[in-house]
mmCIF file of C-alpha atoms in Angstrom:
data_model
loop_
_atom_site.group_PDB
_atom_site.id
_atom_site.type_symbol
_atom_site.label_atom_id
_atom_site.label_comp_id
_atom_site.label_asym_id
_atom_site.label_seq_id
_atom_site.Cartn_x
_atom_site.Cartn_y
_atom_site.Cartn_z
ATOM 1 C CA MET A 28 -27.264 250.503 134.610
ATOM 2 C CA GLY A 29 -23.996 250.131 136.623
ATOM 3 C CA GLY A 30 -22.453 252.552 138.756
ATOM 4 C CA ARG A 31 -18.885 253.139 140.490
ATOM 5 C CA ALA A 32 -18.515 251.354 143.975
ATOM 6 C CA GLU A 33 -15.208 253.655 144.442
ATOM 7 C CA ALA A 34 -13.018 255.587 141.867
ATOM 8 C CA GLY A 35 -11.704 253.440 139.339
ATOM 9 C CA GLN A 36 -13.823 250.706 139.878
ATOM 10 C CA TYR A 37 -17.150 249.899 137.978
ATOM 11 C CA GLN A 38 -20.153 247.866 139.653
ATOM 12 C CA LEU A 39 -22.417 246.003 137.517
ATOM 13 C CA SER A 40 -25.948 246.638 138.035
ATOM 14 C CA HIS A 41 -28.164 243.706 139.078
ATOM 15 C CA LEU A 42 -29.509 243.303 135.649
ATOM 16 C CA GLU A 43 -25.951 243.592 133.853
ATOM 17 C CA ALA A 44 -24.742 240.662 136.268
ATOM 18 C CA LEU A 45 -27.616 238.555 135.237
ATOM 19 C CA GLU A 46 -27.168 239.206 131.466
ATOM 20 C CA ALA A 47 -23.184 238.602 131.822
ATOM 21 C CA GLN A 48 -23.967 235.361 133.537
ATOM 22 C CA SER A 49 -26.463 234.181 130.879
ATOM 23 C CA VAL A 50 -24.282 235.279 128.051
ATOM 24 C CA HIS A 51 -21.270 233.273 129.625
ATOM 25 C CA ILE A 52 -23.442 230.293 129.888
ATOM 26 C CA MET A 53 -24.522 230.378 126.324
ATOM 27 C CA ARG A 54 -21.030 230.684 125.015
ATOM 28 C CA GLU A 55 -19.875 227.864 127.379
ATOM 29 C CA VAL A 56 -22.537 225.715 125.701
ATOM 30 C CA VAL A 57 -21.605 226.493 122.106
ATOM 31 C CA ALA A 58 -17.920 226.077 122.991
ATOM 32 C CA GLU A 59 -18.697 222.533 124.668
ATOM 33 C CA PHE A 60 -21.300 220.820 122.435
ATOM 34 C CA GLU A 61 -21.807 219.830 119.123
ATOM 35 C CA ARG A 62 -25.574 220.390 118.715
ATOM 36 C CA PRO A 63 -27.271 222.754 120.651
ATOM 37 C CA VAL A 64 -30.673 224.136 119.971
ATOM 38 C CA LEU A 65 -32.671 226.811 121.828
ATOM 39 C CA LEU A 66 -36.283 226.391 122.470
ATOM 40 C CA PHE A 67 -38.446 229.164 121.658
ATOM 41 C CA SER A 68 -42.241 229.603 122.403
ATOM 42 C CA GLY A 69 -42.539 233.253 121.755
ATOM 43 C CA GLY A 70 -43.083 233.742 125.477
ATOM 44 C CA LYS A 71 -41.400 236.360 127.461
ATOM 45 C CA ASP A 72 -38.978 234.224 128.886
ATOM 46 C CA SER A 73 -37.704 232.888 125.370
ATOM 47 C CA VAL A 74 -37.910 236.218 124.060
ATOM 48 C CA VAL A 75 -35.390 237.476 126.606
ATOM 49 C CA MET A 76 -33.364 234.247 125.939
ATOM 50 C CA LEU A 77 -33.410 234.830 122.178
ATOM 51 C CA ARG A 78 -32.048 238.354 122.895
ATOM 52 C CA LEU A 79 -29.312 237.208 125.168
ATOM 53 C CA ALA A 80 -28.361 234.722 122.453
ATOM 54 C CA GLU A 81 -28.152 237.392 119.868
ATOM 55 C CA LYS A 82 -25.640 239.620 122.317
ATOM 56 C CA ALA A 83 -23.697 236.589 122.941
ATOM 57 C CA PHE A 84 -22.726 235.831 119.320
ATOM 58 C CA TRP A 85 -23.150 239.196 117.655
ATOM 59 C CA PRO A 86 -22.487 240.158 114.744
ATOM 60 C CA ALA A 87 -22.542 236.449 113.846
ATOM 61 C CA ARG A 88 -25.892 234.764 113.156
ATOM 62 C CA LEU A 89 -27.179 232.448 115.843
ATOM 63 C CA PRO A 90 -24.724 229.414 115.952
ATOM 64 C CA PHE A 91 -27.876 227.086 116.698
ATOM 65 C CA PRO A 92 -31.404 226.639 115.437
ATOM 66 C CA VAL A 93 -34.309 227.558 117.462
ATOM 67 C CA MET A 94 -37.229 225.290 118.186
ATOM 68 C CA HIS A 95 -40.918 225.468 118.966
ATOM 69 C CA VAL A 96 -42.658 222.353 120.431
ATOM 70 C CA ASP A 97 -46.052 223.371 118.840
ATOM 71 C CA THR A 98 -49.010 221.762 120.720
ATOM 72 C CA GLY A 99 -51.506 223.105 117.802
ATOM 73 C CA HIS A 100 -53.378 224.792 120.335
ATOM 74 C CA ASN A 101 -51.434 228.121 120.789
ATOM 75 C CA PHE A 102 -52.534 231.621 120.814
ATOM 76 C CA PRO A 103 -52.563 232.937 117.281
ATOM 77 C CA GLU A 104 -51.022 236.329 118.151
ATOM 78 C CA VAL A 105 -48.037 234.237 119.463
ATOM 79 C CA LEU A 106 -47.460 232.339 116.574
ATOM 80 C CA GLU A 107 -47.659 235.426 114.594
ATOM 81 C CA PHE A 108 -45.022 236.955 116.955
ATOM 82 C CA ARG A 109 -42.750 233.780 116.899
ATOM 83 C CA ASP A 110 -42.318 233.568 112.972
ATOM 84 C CA ARG A 111 -41.792 237.408 112.585
ATOM 85 C CA ARG A 112 -39.131 237.544 115.189
ATOM 86 C CA VAL A 113 -37.216 234.465 114.024
ATOM 87 C CA ALA A 114 -37.216 235.918 110.579
ATOM 88 C CA GLU A 115 -35.630 239.143 111.746
ATOM 89 C CA LEU A 116 -32.936 237.356 113.241
ATOM 90 C CA ASP A 117 -32.594 235.229 109.978
ATOM 91 C CA ALA A 118 -32.478 232.372 112.598
ATOM 92 C CA GLN A 119 -33.225 228.599 111.331
ATOM 93 C CA LEU A 120 -36.620 227.632 112.990
ATOM 94 C CA LYS A 121 -37.604 223.986 113.545
ATOM 95 C CA ILE A 122 -41.264 223.162 114.471
ATOM 96 C CA ALA A 123 -41.890 219.993 116.527
ATOM 97 C CA SER A 124 -45.572 219.209 116.214
ATOM 98 C CA VAL A 125 -47.739 217.679 118.673
ATOM 99 C CA GLN A 126 -50.421 217.005 116.033
ATOM 100 C CA GLU A 127 -47.905 214.981 114.005
ATOM 101 C CA SER A 128 -46.930 212.841 117.141
ATOM 102 C CA ILE A 129 -51.033 212.170 117.533
ATOM 103 C CA ASP A 130 -51.289 211.497 113.907
ATOM 104 C CA SER A 131 -48.688 209.105 113.982
ATOM 105 C CA GLY A 132 -49.883 207.228 116.935
ATOM 106 C CA ARG A 133 -46.777 208.307 119.314
ATOM 107 C CA VAL A 134 -49.409 209.961 121.553
ATOM 108 C CA VAL A 135 -53.168 210.199 122.288
ATOM 109 C CA ASP A 136 -55.104 213.246 122.564
ATOM 110 C CA ASP A 137 -57.160 213.948 125.769
ATOM 111 C CA PRO A 138 -61.033 213.459 124.985
ATOM 112 C CA GLY A 139 -62.180 215.389 127.718
ATOM 113 C CA PRO A 140 -63.641 218.620 127.846
ATOM 114 C CA ASN A 141 -60.274 220.388 128.632
ATOM 115 C CA PRO A 142 -58.003 218.597 126.466
ATOM 116 C CA SER A 143 -54.676 219.980 127.317
ATOM 117 C CA ARG A 144 -51.760 219.168 125.182
ATOM 118 C CA ASN A 145 -49.092 220.051 127.696
ATOM 119 C CA ARG A 146 -48.126 216.575 128.870
ATOM 120 C CA LEU A 147 -48.152 215.288 125.153
ATOM 121 C CA GLN A 148 -45.311 217.658 124.473
ATOM 122 C CA THR A 149 -42.882 215.782 126.111
ATOM 123 C CA ARG A 150 -42.864 212.776 123.571
ATOM 124 C CA THR A 151 -42.769 215.385 120.745
ATOM 125 C CA LEU A 152 -39.663 217.257 122.214
ATOM 126 C CA LEU A 153 -37.863 213.748 123.106
ATOM 127 C CA ASP A 154 -38.492 212.551 119.233
ATOM 128 C CA ALA A 155 -37.098 215.717 117.966
ATOM 129 C CA ILE A 156 -34.068 215.669 120.260
ATOM 130 C CA THR A 157 -33.470 212.326 118.933
ATOM 131 C CA GLU A 158 -34.082 213.175 115.373
ATOM 132 C CA HIS A 159 -31.970 216.206 114.983
ATOM 133 C CA ARG A 160 -29.194 214.425 117.535
ATOM 134 C CA PHE A 161 -29.321 217.591 119.834
ATOM 135 C CA ASP A 162 -26.932 217.386 122.765
ATOM 136 C CA ALA A 163 -27.842 220.557 124.489
ATOM 137 C CA VAL A 164 -31.315 222.211 124.587
ATOM 138 C CA PHE A 165 -31.544 225.813 126.007
ATOM 139 C CA GLY A 166 -34.816 226.136 127.988
ATOM 140 C CA GLY A 167 -36.128 229.657 129.536
ATOM 141 C CA ALA A 168 -37.236 228.126 132.915
ATOM 142 C CA ARG A 169 -36.564 229.868 136.045
ATOM 143 C CA ARG A 170 -36.063 228.842 139.652
ATOM 144 C CA ASP A 171 -38.848 231.077 140.936
ATOM 145 C CA GLU A 172 -41.408 229.713 138.777
ATOM 146 C CA GLU A 173 -42.271 226.342 140.316
ATOM 147 C CA LYS A 174 -40.778 224.275 143.150
ATOM 148 C CA ALA A 175 -39.809 221.509 140.963
ATOM 149 C CA ARG A 176 -37.835 224.029 138.785
ATOM 150 C CA ALA A 177 -36.218 225.205 141.523
ATOM 151 C CA LYS A 178 -34.485 221.961 142.090
ATOM 152 C CA GLU A 179 -32.744 222.228 138.460
ATOM 153 C CA ARG A 180 -28.852 222.936 138.044
ATOM 154 C CA VAL A 181 -28.009 225.286 135.208
ATOM 155 C CA TYR A 182 -26.810 222.230 133.412
ATOM 156 C CA SER A 183 -29.555 219.931 133.875
ATOM 157 C CA PHE A 184 -28.460 216.161 132.830
ATOM 158 C CA ARG A 185 -30.803 213.876 131.064
ATOM 159 C CA ASP A 186 -30.225 210.060 130.359
ATOM 160 C CA GLU A 187 -30.534 208.450 127.277
ATOM 161 C CA PHE A 188 -34.675 208.493 127.827
ATOM 162 C CA GLY A 189 -34.607 211.970 128.159
ATOM 163 C CA GLN A 190 -35.803 211.562 131.894
ATOM 164 C CA TRP A 191 -34.466 213.626 134.826
ATOM 165 C CA ASP A 192 -33.820 212.456 138.078
ATOM 166 C CA PRO A 193 -33.610 215.285 140.956
ATOM 167 C CA LYS A 194 -31.456 213.202 143.156
ATOM 168 C CA ASN A 195 -28.659 212.921 140.384
ATOM 169 C CA GLN A 196 -27.545 216.666 139.922
ATOM 170 C CA ARG A 197 -23.988 217.521 139.218
ATOM 171 C CA PRO A 198 -22.253 220.188 141.599
ATOM 172 C CA GLU A 199 -21.941 223.766 140.241
ATOM 173 C CA LEU A 200 -19.340 225.342 142.324
ATOM 174 C CA TRP A 201 -18.001 228.656 141.259
ATOM 175 C CA GLY A 202 -20.028 228.681 138.265
ATOM 176 C CA LEU A 203 -18.361 225.828 136.835
ATOM 177 C CA PHE A 204 -20.502 223.556 134.445
ATOM 178 C CA ASN A 205 -19.977 219.783 133.768
ATOM 179 C CA GLY A 206 -21.471 218.953 130.428
ATOM 180 C CA ARG A 207 -20.056 215.504 129.994
ATOM 181 C CA HIS A 208 -22.542 213.037 128.664
ATOM 182 C CA ARG A 209 -22.552 209.921 126.491
ATOM 183 C CA SER A 210 -24.324 209.337 122.979
ATOM 184 C CA GLY A 211 -27.860 209.396 123.393
ATOM 185 C CA GLU A 212 -27.964 211.594 126.433
ATOM 186 C CA HIS A 213 -28.242 215.425 126.339
ATOM 187 C CA ILE A 214 -27.935 218.307 128.708
ATOM 188 C CA ARG A 215 -30.991 220.827 129.410
ATOM 189 C CA VAL A 216 -29.349 224.366 129.812
ATOM 190 C CA PHE A 217 -31.208 227.182 131.878
ATOM 191 C CA PRO A 218 -29.308 230.564 131.334
ATOM 192 C CA LEU A 219 -32.355 232.497 133.087
ATOM 193 C CA SER A 220 -32.287 230.110 136.368
ATOM 194 C CA ASP A 221 -31.339 232.972 138.806
ATOM 195 C CA TRP A 222 -33.554 235.574 136.859
ATOM 196 C CA THR A 223 -37.088 236.248 138.454
ATOM 197 C CA GLU A 224 -40.255 237.323 136.587
ATOM 198 C CA LEU A 225 -39.634 240.871 137.717
ATOM 199 C CA ASP A 226 -35.801 240.737 136.467
ATOM 200 C CA ILE A 227 -37.581 239.396 133.223
ATOM 201 C CA TRP A 228 -39.889 242.531 132.828
ATOM 202 C CA GLN A 229 -37.337 245.010 133.948
ATOM 203 C CA TYR A 230 -34.690 243.740 131.253
ATOM 204 C CA ILE A 231 -37.572 243.825 128.574
ATOM 205 C CA ALA A 232 -37.983 247.333 129.622
ATOM 206 C CA GLN A 233 -34.048 248.244 129.807
ATOM 207 C CA GLU A 234 -33.875 246.642 126.313
ATOM 208 C CA THR A 235 -36.940 247.922 124.830
ATOM 209 C CA ILE A 236 -37.716 244.216 123.987
ATOM 210 C CA GLU A 237 -40.805 243.561 121.836
ATOM 211 C CA VAL A 238 -43.237 240.851 123.363
ATOM 212 C CA PRO A 239 -46.483 239.251 121.948
ATOM 213 C CA SER A 240 -49.601 241.734 122.425
ATOM 214 C CA ILE A 241 -51.221 239.277 124.630
ATOM 215 C CA TYR A 242 -49.030 240.102 127.461
ATOM 216 C CA PHE A 243 -50.846 243.578 127.768
ATOM 217 C CA SER A 244 -54.277 244.264 128.805
ATOM 218 C CA HIS A 245 -56.939 243.803 126.377
ATOM 219 C CA ARG A 246 -60.599 242.798 125.880
ATOM 220 C CA ARG A 247 -61.116 239.233 125.687
ATOM 221 C CA THR A 248 -64.108 236.736 126.288
ATOM 222 C CA VAL A 249 -63.289 234.380 128.816
ATOM 223 C CA PHE A 250 -64.920 232.278 131.242
ATOM 224 C CA ARG A 251 -64.150 231.156 134.896
ATOM 225 C CA ARG A 252 -62.971 227.726 135.451
ATOM 226 C CA ASP A 253 -61.112 226.406 138.665
ATOM 227 C CA GLY A 254 -60.394 230.118 139.858
ATOM 228 C CA MET A 255 -58.893 230.710 136.367
ATOM 229 C CA LEU A 256 -59.980 232.848 133.342
ATOM 230 C CA LEU A 257 -59.616 230.763 130.327
ATOM 231 C CA ALA A 258 -60.056 232.400 126.830
ATOM 232 C CA LEU A 259 -63.076 230.929 125.149
ATOM 233 C CA ASN A 260 -61.869 229.103 121.818
ATOM 234 C CA GLN A 261 -62.411 226.526 119.605
ATOM 235 C CA PHE A 262 -60.185 223.912 121.507
ATOM 236 C CA VAL A 263 -62.324 223.941 124.930
ATOM 237 C CA THR A 264 -66.083 222.945 125.799
ATOM 238 C CA VAL A 265 -67.674 225.528 127.952
ATOM 239 C CA LEU A 266 -69.669 223.380 130.720
ATOM 240 C CA ASP A 267 -73.278 224.166 131.610
ATOM 241 C CA ASP A 268 -72.101 225.940 134.856
ATOM 242 C CA GLU A 269 -69.532 228.288 132.911
ATOM 243 C CA GLU A 270 -70.808 231.625 131.649
ATOM 244 C CA PRO A 271 -68.677 233.407 129.133
ATOM 245 C CA PHE A 272 -68.084 237.343 129.827
ATOM 246 C CA GLU A 273 -65.956 240.014 128.260
ATOM 247 C CA THR A 274 -63.397 241.838 130.533
ATOM 248 C CA ASN A 275 -59.815 243.322 130.207
ATOM 249 C CA VAL A 276 -57.224 240.747 130.687
ATOM 250 C CA ARG A 277 -53.665 240.053 130.212
ATOM 251 C CA TYR A 278 -51.392 236.862 130.130
ATOM 252 C CA ARG A 279 -48.575 236.747 132.602
ATOM 253 C CA THR A 280 -47.250 233.415 130.848
ATOM 254 C CA VAL A 281 -47.983 231.782 127.375
ATOM 255 C CA GLY A 282 -48.782 228.250 126.762
ATOM 256 C CA ASP A 283 -51.523 225.854 125.424
ATOM 257 C CA MET A 284 -55.137 227.790 125.098
ATOM 258 C CA THR A 285 -56.824 225.186 126.983
ATOM 259 C CA CYS A 286 -54.493 225.572 130.061
ATOM 260 C CA THR A 287 -53.284 228.792 130.275
ATOM 261 C CA GLY A 288 -55.405 231.480 132.581
ATOM 262 C CA ALA A 289 -55.461 235.190 131.927
ATOM 263 C CA VAL A 290 -55.727 237.787 134.742
ATOM 264 C CA GLU A 291 -57.763 240.910 134.925
ATOM 265 C CA SER A 292 -55.740 243.635 134.452
ATOM 266 C CA THR A 293 -55.477 247.363 132.947
ATOM 267 C CA ALA A 294 -51.567 247.067 132.343
ATOM 268 C CA VAL A 295 -51.234 248.328 128.746
ATOM 269 C CA THR A 296 -47.450 249.419 129.218
ATOM 270 C CA VAL A 297 -44.116 247.451 130.424
ATOM 271 C CA ASP A 298 -44.021 249.864 133.277
ATOM 272 C CA GLU A 299 -47.428 249.162 134.383
ATOM 273 C CA ILE A 300 -46.916 245.159 134.050
ATOM 274 C CA ILE A 301 -43.591 245.737 136.210
ATOM 275 C CA ALA A 302 -45.632 247.678 138.889
ATOM 276 C CA GLU A 303 -48.320 244.782 138.938
ATOM 277 C CA THR A 304 -45.266 242.123 139.037
ATOM 278 C CA ALA A 305 -43.670 243.920 141.754
ATOM 279 C CA VAL A 306 -46.902 243.487 144.241
ATOM 280 C CA SER A 307 -48.038 239.856 143.071
ATOM 281 C CA ARG A 308 -47.787 237.054 145.773
ATOM 282 C CA LEU A 309 -48.150 234.311 143.132
ATOM 283 C CA THR A 310 -45.777 233.115 140.538
ATOM 284 C CA GLU A 311 -47.141 233.317 136.808
ATOM 285 C CA ARG A 312 -47.396 229.532 136.695
ATOM 286 C CA GLY A 313 -48.850 229.124 140.052
ATOM 287 C CA ALA A 314 -51.632 231.762 139.237
ATOM 288 C CA THR A 315 -52.335 230.748 135.652
ATOM 289 C CA ARG A 316 -51.386 227.452 134.585
ATOM 290 C CA ALA A 317 -54.274 224.619 135.199
ATOM 291 C CA ASP A 318 -51.464 221.697 134.305
ATOM 292 C CA ASP A 319 -49.487 222.788 137.345
ATOM 293 C CA ARG A 320 -52.431 222.230 139.571
ATOM 294 C CA THR A 321 -53.382 218.532 139.026
ATOM 295 C CA SER A 322 -51.091 217.580 141.840
ATOM 296 C CA GLU A 323 -48.595 218.984 144.452
ATOM 297 C CA ALA A 324 -46.101 217.314 142.289
ATOM 298 C CA SER A 325 -47.277 217.536 138.853
ATOM 299 C CA MET A 326 -44.669 219.631 137.327
ATOM 300 C CA GLU A 327 -42.014 217.228 138.908
ATOM 301 C CA ASP A 328 -43.596 214.125 137.663
ATOM 302 C CA ARG A 329 -43.578 215.782 134.091
ATOM 303 C CA LYS A 330 -40.179 216.714 134.230
ATOM 304 C CA ARG A 331 -38.916 213.399 135.209
ATOM 305 C CA GLU A 332 -40.584 212.018 132.191
ATOM 306 C CA GLY A 333 -38.607 214.596 129.858
ATOM 307 C CA TYR A 334 -40.894 217.740 130.000
ATOM 308 C CA PHE A 335 -39.080 221.181 129.852
#
């Protein structure tokens, strides 16, 4: 909450300043672009982004649809939350299905024991952008998540193939954003760029925002692979040297069940999650996402191809 720097002057709190910046970015996009869309996975960052959009345009309905790129390997708790939250806002939900991309031959599923569909999402996303002629795509990425995402501008230009060139970035001096693009090109917009994981959870606490239940500690059967705890589920094959066991876990990030790891935790409230986050030395993606561990530049390689 804000305080007074001196008599007659109001000073925004840290969270108020972040909120004002994000709301400004969203309003700028709606003013500049013809067909924006907000990517919504049901994860904590997209939940906060949806709340910011709600504030930016209240009391009107959201002036753009929300879209989920559905791998088909999502946590059921998250899908239930996604549908309920979208219905509460009376928002238009579009689902871009990776399974449909596989069925149509646009991409090929990984036949291995750990069949992550995260990379396959790129083709599905780009096809959906083309189909619906979206020219601005809101994403919930933050610069503190991963090194490649730290290179992103707030307005991230994508060429006619949906690809990103980290060396072809536009200056954003004084908070001025350049959204110029030709037909077929689009801009990825990141209103949460300057937020941290701790900021996200503190904002969730301040605004009393509901998040999916898997963010809180619960009992789950998991197995250890490459230093991560993966949920036992129908999409992965447990190898001979991997022993499933039950323990208290929670998730720091939401993604494909085949590559999103849990952390052992007893945090059952937002305040307890904030306390854990404040002392963590690893980002949520660095600690719990197998798809970011394939190489030092795995995220940047995927982003060049058109990933989120």
